PDB file of C-alpha atoms in Angstrom:
ATOM      1  CA  MET A   1      -0.004   0.014   0.011  1.00 59.00           C
ATOM      2  CA  ILE A   2       2.766   2.424   0.900  1.00 60.00           C
ATOM      3  CA  LYS A   3       4.611   1.554  -2.312  1.00 56.00           C
ATOM      4  CA  LYS A   4       1.509   2.442  -4.330  1.00 55.00           C
ATOM      5  CA  ILE A   5       1.309   5.857  -2.623  1.00 57.00           C
ATOM      6  CA  ILE A   6       5.002   6.507  -3.170  1.00 56.00           C
ATOM      7  CA  TYR A   7       4.852   5.485  -6.855  1.00 50.00           C
ATOM      8  CA  SER A   8       1.664   7.484  -7.393  1.00 55.00           C
ATOM      9  CA  SER A   9       3.220  10.584  -5.787  1.00 53.00           C
ATOM     10  CA  LEU A  10       6.382  10.203  -7.817  1.00 51.00           C
ATOM     11  CA  PHE A  11       4.409   9.852 -11.039  1.00 56.00           C
ATOM     12  CA  VAL A  12       2.456  13.067 -10.276  1.00 53.00           C
ATOM     13  CA  ILE A  13       5.640  14.996  -9.400  1.00 55.00           C
ATOM     14  CA  ILE A  14       7.425  13.872 -12.576  1.00 54.00           C
ATOM     15  CA  GLY A  15       4.396  14.748 -14.703  1.00 57.00           C
ATOM     16  CA  PHE A  16       4.204  18.184 -13.051  1.00 52.00           C
ATOM     17  CA  CYS A  17       7.887  18.845 -13.773  1.00 49.00           C
ATOM     18  CA  GLU A  18       7.448  17.882 -17.411  1.00 51.00           C
ATOM     19  CA  THR A  19       4.585  20.324 -17.927  1.00 51.00           C
ATOM     20  CA  ASN A  20       6.487  23.144 -16.245  1.00 54.00           C
ATOM     21  CA  HIS A  21       9.430  22.827 -18.681  1.00 60.00           C
ATOM     22  CA  SER A  22       7.270  23.599 -21.726  1.00 68.00           C
ATOM     23  CA  GLN A  23       7.293  27.179 -22.897  1.00 84.00           C
ATOM     24  CA  HIS A  24       4.016  29.021 -23.311  1.00 86.00           C
ATOM     25  CA  ILE A  25       3.795  31.366 -26.265  1.00 88.00           C
ATOM     26  CA  GLN A  26       1.149  34.074 -26.683  1.00 92.00           C
ATOM     27  CA  ILE A  27       0.365  35.101 -30.269  1.00 91.00           C
ATOM     28  CA  TYR A  28      -1.764  38.174 -30.742  1.00 91.00           C
ATOM     29  CA  GLY A  29      -2.618  40.573 -33.516  1.00 94.00           C
ATOM     30  CA  ASN A  30      -5.320  42.111 -35.694  1.00 94.00           C
ATOM     31  CA  VAL A  31      -6.980  40.765 -38.832  1.00 94.00           C
ATOM     32  CA  MET A  32      -7.890  43.365 -41.448  1.00 93.00           C
ATOM     33  CA  ASP A  33      -9.071  43.342 -45.013  1.00 92.00           C
ATOM     34  CA  SER A  34      -7.316  45.025 -47.958  1.00 93.00           C
ATOM     35  CA  LEU A  35      -8.963  48.388 -46.999  1.00 94.00           C
ATOM     36  CA  LYS A  36      -7.557  48.128 -43.439  1.00 92.00           C
ATOM     37  CA  THR A  37     -11.011  47.496 -42.015  1.00 94.00           C
ATOM     38  CA  PRO A  38     -11.006  45.106 -39.006  1.00 94.00           C
ATOM     39  CA  LEU A  39     -12.564  41.672 -39.660  1.00 94.00           C
ATOM     40  CA  PRO A  40     -14.746  40.731 -36.712  1.00 96.00           C
ATOM     41  CA  TYR A  41     -15.294  37.062 -35.773  1.00 95.00           C
ATOM     42  CA  ALA A  42     -12.749  35.658 -38.243  1.00 94.00           C
ATOM     43  CA  ASN A  43     -11.213  32.235 -37.485  1.00 94.00           C
ATOM     44  CA  ILE A  44      -7.513  31.894 -36.811  1.00 93.00           C
ATOM     45  CA  LEU A  45      -6.139  28.339 -37.104  1.00 93.00           C
ATOM     46  CA  VAL A  46      -2.716  26.942 -36.124  1.00 92.00           C
ATOM     47  CA  ILE A  47      -2.243  23.581 -37.790  1.00 91.00           C
ATOM     48  CA  PRO A  48       0.799  21.651 -36.473  1.00 88.00           C
ATOM     49  CA  LYS A  49       3.120  19.660 -38.728  1.00 89.00           C
ATOM     50  CA  ALA A  50       2.808  16.539 -36.601  1.00 87.00           C
ATOM     51  CA  GLU A  51      -0.461  14.640 -37.091  1.00 88.00           C
ATOM     52  CA  ASP A  52      -0.735  13.656 -33.404  1.00 88.00           C
ATOM     53  CA  GLU A  53      -0.873  17.281 -32.138  1.00 87.00           C
ATOM     54  CA  ASP A  54      -4.070  19.300 -31.706  1.00 89.00           C
ATOM     55  CA  ILE A  55      -5.189  22.115 -33.968  1.00 91.00           C
ATOM     56  CA  LYS A  56      -5.401  25.369 -32.034  1.00 92.00           C
ATOM     57  CA  PHE A  57      -7.792  28.178 -32.926  1.00 93.00           C
ATOM     58  CA  ALA A  58      -8.976  31.629 -31.955  1.00 95.00           C
ATOM     59  CA  ILE A  59     -11.817  33.902 -33.151  1.00 95.00           C
ATOM     60  CA  THR A  60     -11.221  37.603 -33.603  1.00 95.00           C
ATOM     61  CA  GLU A  61     -13.094  40.117 -31.484  1.00 96.00           C
ATOM     62  CA  LYS A  62     -15.408  42.780 -32.862  1.00 96.00           C
ATOM     63  CA  ASP A  63     -12.373  45.024 -33.465  1.00 96.00           C
ATOM     64  CA  GLY A  64     -10.458  42.309 -35.346  1.00 94.00           C
ATOM     65  CA  SER A  65      -8.023  41.533 -32.512  1.00 95.00           C
ATOM     66  CA  TYR A  66      -7.157  38.047 -31.318  1.00 95.00           C
ATOM     67  CA  LYS A  67      -5.010  36.209 -28.767  1.00 94.00           C
ATOM     68  CA  LEU A  68      -3.866  32.646 -29.117  1.00 92.00           C
ATOM     69  CA  GLY A  69      -1.998  30.680 -26.447  1.00 90.00           C
ATOM     70  CA  LEU A  70       0.366  27.916 -27.637  1.00 88.00           C
ATOM     71  CA  VAL A  71       2.855  25.539 -26.027  1.00 84.00           C
ATOM     72  CA  LYS A  72       6.306  25.290 -27.542  1.00 79.00           C
ATOM     73  CA  ASN A  73       7.812  21.795 -27.392  1.00 68.00           C
TER      74      ASN A  73
END
């Protein structure tokens, strides 16, 4: 029983350390058309090269601005 608790605790600690080493990146900007008019509610997609990674997305605000949080491997 004590071994299970120790192994479980160790697993959680190692997993926590791995997630803390990843770098978080914040991408932000404005989407505008050719006349420099903001495009509200446009979709922003980040499609990774690796097939096993998730597609990330954001939707622009009414003023055309967006923020997208990513994790750098």
